[in-house]
């Protein structure tokens, strides 16, 4: 059951450690150790995107990402659309569950409606807009038609 108030450390107690590396000098290990006591809702947008890219507790980080993206679909720390891009890169197998697909489909509908950006929105980098819509189409394809 998803809860934005659970910490990664608490998830470890239930689901085990998501990390294979025990090398404390590894950059990913340092990052993970820094965020593991934070609640999902306290993680930065970049942390959520990175956790998804690293496949860390996807059954919890993906719903948190979708919750945030429904408020602002272009979220990201490194670039506009970073969180959407991370979602789009998740393997199709993750999205097989009808409940997971139905959770993400309203996000696609919101983006397709075009009612999520102000008319004066400025993309941070020149190719962010193109990459954002490419990621949205990739996610939509992964969600697939009726299965």
PDB file of N, CA, C and O in Angstrom, residues 14-52:
ATOM      1  N   UNK A  14      10.397  -3.776   5.493  1.00  0.00           N
ATOM      2  CA  UNK A  14       9.328  -4.614   4.961  1.00  0.00           C
ATOM      3  C   UNK A  14       9.769  -5.368   3.706  1.00  0.00           C
ATOM      4  O   UNK A  14       9.492  -6.556   3.560  1.00  0.00           O
ATOM      5  N   UNK A  15      10.454  -4.655   2.808  1.00  0.00           N
ATOM      6  CA  UNK A  15      10.745  -5.217   1.495  1.00  0.00           C
ATOM      7  C   UNK A  15      12.205  -5.598   1.279  1.00  0.00           C
ATOM      8  O   UNK A  15      12.549  -6.137   0.234  1.00  0.00           O
ATOM      9  N   UNK A  16      13.076  -5.282   2.222  1.00  0.00           N
ATOM     10  CA  UNK A  16      14.501  -5.558   2.064  1.00  0.00           C
ATOM     11  C   UNK A  16      15.196  -4.391   1.387  1.00  0.00           C
ATOM     12  O   UNK A  16      14.563  -3.465   0.886  1.00  0.00           O
ATOM     13  N   UNK A  17      16.505  -4.456   1.351  1.00  0.00           N
ATOM     14  CA  UNK A  17      17.295  -3.368   0.778  1.00  0.00           C
ATOM     15  C   UNK A  17      17.205  -3.377  -0.738  1.00  0.00           C
ATOM     16  O   UNK A  17      17.347  -4.426  -1.370  1.00  0.00           O
ATOM     17  N   UNK A  18      17.019  -2.207  -1.347  1.00  0.00           N
ATOM     18  CA  UNK A  18      16.953  -2.137  -2.805  1.00  0.00           C
ATOM     19  C   UNK A  18      18.340  -2.030  -3.438  1.00  0.00           C
ATOM     20  O   UNK A  18      18.471  -2.070  -4.645  1.00  0.00           O
ATOM     21  N   UNK A  19      19.371  -1.876  -2.625  1.00  0.00           N
ATOM     22  CA  UNK A  19      20.718  -1.637  -3.129  1.00  0.00           C
ATOM     23  C   UNK A  19      21.545  -2.920  -3.067  1.00  0.00           C
ATOM     24  O   UNK A  19      21.530  -3.614  -2.068  1.00  0.00           O
ATOM     25  N   UNK A  20      22.297  -3.173  -4.132  1.00  0.00           N
ATOM     26  CA  UNK A  20      23.189  -4.321  -4.172  1.00  0.00           C
ATOM     27  C   UNK A  20      24.584  -3.964  -3.686  1.00  0.00           C
ATOM     28  O   UNK A  20      25.301  -4.790  -3.173  1.00  0.00           O
ATOM     29  N   UNK A  21      24.971  -2.712  -3.862  1.00  0.00           N
ATOM     30  CA  UNK A  21      26.321  -2.287  -3.517  1.00  0.00           C
ATOM     31  C   UNK A  21      26.467  -2.075  -2.015  1.00  0.00           C
ATOM     32  O   UNK A  21      25.610  -1.488  -1.366  1.00  0.00           O
ATOM     33  N   UNK A  22      27.563  -2.553  -1.479  1.00  0.00           N
ATOM     34  CA  UNK A  22      27.880  -2.290  -0.073  1.00  0.00           C
ATOM     35  C   UNK A  22      29.070  -1.340   0.018  1.00  0.00           C
ATOM     36  O   UNK A  22      29.544  -1.048   1.098  1.00  0.00           O
ATOM     37  N   UNK A  23      29.554  -0.882  -1.124  1.00  0.00           N
ATOM     38  CA  UNK A  23      30.672   0.045  -1.176  1.00  0.00           C
ATOM     39  C   UNK A  23      30.196   1.428  -0.730  1.00  0.00           C
ATOM     40  O   UNK A  23      29.482   2.110  -1.452  1.00  0.00           O
ATOM     41  N   UNK A  24      30.586   1.829   0.462  1.00  0.00           N
ATOM     42  CA  UNK A  24      30.139   3.104   1.027  1.00  0.00           C
ATOM     43  C   UNK A  24      30.667   4.308   0.252  1.00  0.00           C
ATOM     44  O   UNK A  24      30.189   5.413   0.421  1.00  0.00           O
ATOM     45  N   UNK A  25      31.677   4.097  -0.596  1.00  0.00           N
ATOM     46  CA  UNK A  25      32.245   5.198  -1.381  1.00  0.00           C
ATOM     47  C   UNK A  25      31.536   5.373  -2.720  1.00  0.00           C
ATOM     48  O   UNK A  25      31.748   6.355  -3.407  1.00  0.00           O
ATOM     49  N   UNK A  26      30.713   4.420  -3.082  1.00  0.00           N
ATOM     50  CA  UNK A  26      29.940   4.488  -4.320  1.00  0.00           C
ATOM     51  C   UNK A  26      29.002   5.692  -4.256  1.00  0.00           C
ATOM     52  O   UNK A  26      28.327   5.912  -3.255  1.00  0.00           O
ATOM     53  N   UNK A  27      28.970   6.487  -5.319  1.00  0.00           N
ATOM     54  CA  UNK A  27      28.134   7.689  -5.349  1.00  0.00           C
ATOM     55  C   UNK A  27      26.665   7.406  -5.098  1.00  0.00           C
ATOM     56  O   UNK A  27      25.990   8.149  -4.382  1.00  0.00           O
ATOM     57  N   UNK A  28      26.143   6.331  -5.695  1.00  0.00           N
ATOM     58  CA  UNK A  28      24.735   5.984  -5.486  1.00  0.00           C
ATOM     59  C   UNK A  28      24.472   5.569  -4.042  1.00  0.00           C
ATOM     60  O   UNK A  28      23.435   5.899  -3.470  1.00  0.00           O
ATOM     61  N   UNK A  29      25.420   4.859  -3.454  1.00  0.00           N
ATOM     62  CA  UNK A  29      25.261   4.435  -2.059  1.00  0.00           C
ATOM     63  C   UNK A  29      25.266   5.652  -1.140  1.00  0.00           C
ATOM     64  O   UNK A  29      24.436   5.749  -0.225  1.00  0.00           O
ATOM     65  N   UNK A  30      26.161   6.587  -1.392  1.00  0.00           N
ATOM     66  CA  UNK A  30      26.199   7.824  -0.590  1.00  0.00           C
ATOM     67  C   UNK A  30      24.875   8.577  -0.709  1.00  0.00           C
ATOM     68  O   UNK A  30      24.317   9.034   0.285  1.00  0.00           O
ATOM     69  N   UNK A  31      24.386   8.700  -1.928  1.00  0.00           N
ATOM     70  CA  UNK A  31      23.113   9.402  -2.157  1.00  0.00           C
ATOM     71  C   UNK A  31      21.980   8.679  -1.421  1.00  0.00           C
ATOM     72  O   UNK A  31      21.200   9.305  -0.708  1.00  0.00           O
ATOM     73  N   UNK A  32      21.908   7.364  -1.585  1.00  0.00           N
ATOM     74  CA  UNK A  32      20.829   6.602  -0.963  1.00  0.00           C
ATOM     75  C   UNK A  32      20.879   6.719   0.559  1.00  0.00           C
ATOM     76  O   UNK A  32      19.851   6.921   1.206  1.00  0.00           O
ATOM     77  N   UNK A  33      22.060   6.591   1.122  1.00  0.00           N
ATOM     78  CA  UNK A  33      22.190   6.697   2.578  1.00  0.00           C
ATOM     79  C   UNK A  33      21.765   8.076   3.078  1.00  0.00           C
ATOM     80  O   UNK A  33      21.244   8.205   4.187  1.00  0.00           O
ATOM     81  N   UNK A  34      21.964   9.091   2.259  1.00  0.00           N
ATOM     82  CA  UNK A  34      21.576  10.457   2.624  1.00  0.00           C
ATOM     83  C   UNK A  34      20.050  10.632   2.651  1.00  0.00           C
ATOM     84  O   UNK A  34      19.520  11.381   3.464  1.00  0.00           O
ATOM     85  N   UNK A  35      19.342   9.908   1.790  1.00  0.00           N
ATOM     86  CA  UNK A  35      17.888  10.110   1.679  1.00  0.00           C
ATOM     87  C   UNK A  35      17.056   9.044   2.373  1.00  0.00           C
ATOM     88  O   UNK A  35      15.848   9.205   2.511  1.00  0.00           O
ATOM     89  N   UNK A  36      17.658   7.970   2.843  1.00  0.00           N
ATOM     90  CA  UNK A  36      16.869   6.820   3.307  1.00  0.00           C
ATOM     91  C   UNK A  36      16.014   7.097   4.536  1.00  0.00           C
ATOM     92  O   UNK A  36      15.033   6.407   4.779  1.00  0.00           O
ATOM     93  N   UNK A  37      16.322   8.118   5.321  1.00  0.00           N
ATOM     94  CA  UNK A  37      15.507   8.453   6.497  1.00  0.00           C
ATOM     95  C   UNK A  37      14.402   9.474   6.167  1.00  0.00           C
ATOM     96  O   UNK A  37      13.609   9.825   7.027  1.00  0.00           O
ATOM     97  N   UNK A  38      14.371   9.929   4.929  1.00  0.00           N
ATOM     98  CA  UNK A  38      13.350  10.901   4.533  1.00  0.00           C
ATOM     99  C   UNK A  38      12.068  10.190   4.108  1.00  0.00           C
ATOM    100  O   UNK A  38      12.095   9.097   3.545  1.00  0.00           O
ATOM    101  N   UNK A  39      10.957  10.855   4.369  1.00  0.00           N
ATOM    102  CA  UNK A  39       9.672  10.351   3.883  1.00  0.00           C
ATOM    103  C   UNK A  39       9.614  10.581   2.368  1.00  0.00           C
ATOM    104  O   UNK A  39      10.251  11.492   1.850  1.00  0.00           O
ATOM    105  N   UNK A  40       8.847   9.759   1.670  1.00  0.00           N
ATOM    106  CA  UNK A  40       8.719   9.939   0.216  1.00  0.00           C
ATOM    107  C   UNK A  40       8.317  11.367  -0.121  1.00  0.00           C
ATOM    108  O   UNK A  40       8.833  11.960  -1.061  1.00  0.00           O
ATOM    109  N   UNK A  41       7.409  11.918   0.668  1.00  0.00           N
ATOM    110  CA  UNK A  41       6.933  13.281   0.405  1.00  0.00           C
ATOM    111  C   UNK A  41       8.006  14.336   0.631  1.00  0.00           C
ATOM    112  O   UNK A  41       7.872  15.459   0.152  1.00  0.00           O
ATOM    113  N   UNK A  42       9.072  13.989   1.338  1.00  0.00           N
ATOM    114  CA  UNK A  42      10.157  14.937   1.621  1.00  0.00           C
ATOM    115  C   UNK A  42      11.283  14.867   0.594  1.00  0.00           C
ATOM    116  O   UNK A  42      12.150  15.732   0.569  1.00  0.00           O
ATOM    117  N   UNK A  43      11.281  13.842  -0.237  1.00  0.00           N
ATOM    118  CA  UNK A  43      12.325  13.711  -1.246  1.00  0.00           C
ATOM    119  C   UNK A  43      12.174  14.804  -2.292  1.00  0.00           C
ATOM    120  O   UNK A  43      11.055  15.188  -2.646  1.00  0.00           O
ATOM    121  N   UNK A  44      13.293  15.284  -2.811  1.00  0.00           N
ATOM    122  CA  UNK A  44      13.232  16.271  -3.888  1.00  0.00           C
ATOM    123  C   UNK A  44      12.719  15.586  -5.152  1.00  0.00           C
ATOM    124  O   UNK A  44      12.720  14.345  -5.257  1.00  0.00           O
ATOM    125  N   UNK A  45      12.306  16.389  -6.112  1.00  0.00           N
ATOM    126  CA  UNK A  45      11.861  15.832  -7.390  1.00  0.00           C
ATOM    127  C   UNK A  45      12.999  15.054  -8.047  1.00  0.00           C
ATOM    128  O   UNK A  45      12.787  14.002  -8.639  1.00  0.00           O
ATOM    129  N   UNK A  46      14.215  15.575  -7.914  1.00  0.00           N
ATOM    130  CA  UNK A  46      15.375  14.879  -8.464  1.00  0.00           C
ATOM    131  C   UNK A  46      15.621  13.543  -7.782  1.00  0.00           C
ATOM    132  O   UNK A  46      16.006  12.570  -8.429  1.00  0.00           O
ATOM    133  N   UNK A  47      15.407  13.499  -6.456  1.00  0.00           N
ATOM    134  CA  UNK A  47      15.561  12.236  -5.726  1.00  0.00           C
ATOM    135  C   UNK A  47      14.531  11.211  -6.179  1.00  0.00           C
ATOM    136  O   UNK A  47      14.843  10.030  -6.331  1.00  0.00           O
ATOM    137  N   UNK A  48      13.296  11.662  -6.391  1.00  0.00           N
ATOM    138  CA  UNK A  48      12.250  10.747  -6.880  1.00  0.00           C
ATOM    139  C   UNK A  48      12.626  10.226  -8.258  1.00  0.00           C
ATOM    140  O   UNK A  48      12.539   9.020  -8.527  1.00  0.00           O
ATOM    141  N   UNK A  49      13.072  11.119  -9.143  1.00  0.00           N
ATOM    142  CA  UNK A  49      13.477  10.686 -10.485  1.00  0.00           C
ATOM    143  C   UNK A  49      14.643   9.700 -10.411  1.00  0.00           C
ATOM    144  O   UNK A  49      14.638   8.670 -11.091  1.00  0.00           O
ATOM    145  N   UNK A  50      15.620   9.994  -9.576  1.00  0.00           N
ATOM    146  CA  UNK A  50      16.791   9.118  -9.447  1.00  0.00           C
ATOM    147  C   UNK A  50      16.394   7.770  -8.858  1.00  0.00           C
ATOM    148  O   UNK A  50      16.873   6.729  -9.310  1.00  0.00           O
ATOM    149  N   UNK A  51      15.536   7.769  -7.852  1.00  0.00           N
ATOM    150  CA  UNK A  51      15.080   6.508  -7.265  1.00  0.00           C
ATOM    151  C   UNK A  51      14.384   5.651  -8.317  1.00  0.00           C
ATOM    152  O   UNK A  51      14.597   4.433  -8.382  1.00  0.00           O
ATOM    153  N   UNK A  52      13.570   6.284  -9.144  1.00  0.00           N
ATOM    154  CA  UNK A  52      12.887   5.536 -10.209  1.00  0.00           C
ATOM    155  C   UNK A  52      13.903   5.006 -11.219  1.00  0.00           C
ATOM    156  O   UNK A  52      13.828   3.842 -11.628  1.00  0.00           O
TER     157      UNK A  52
END
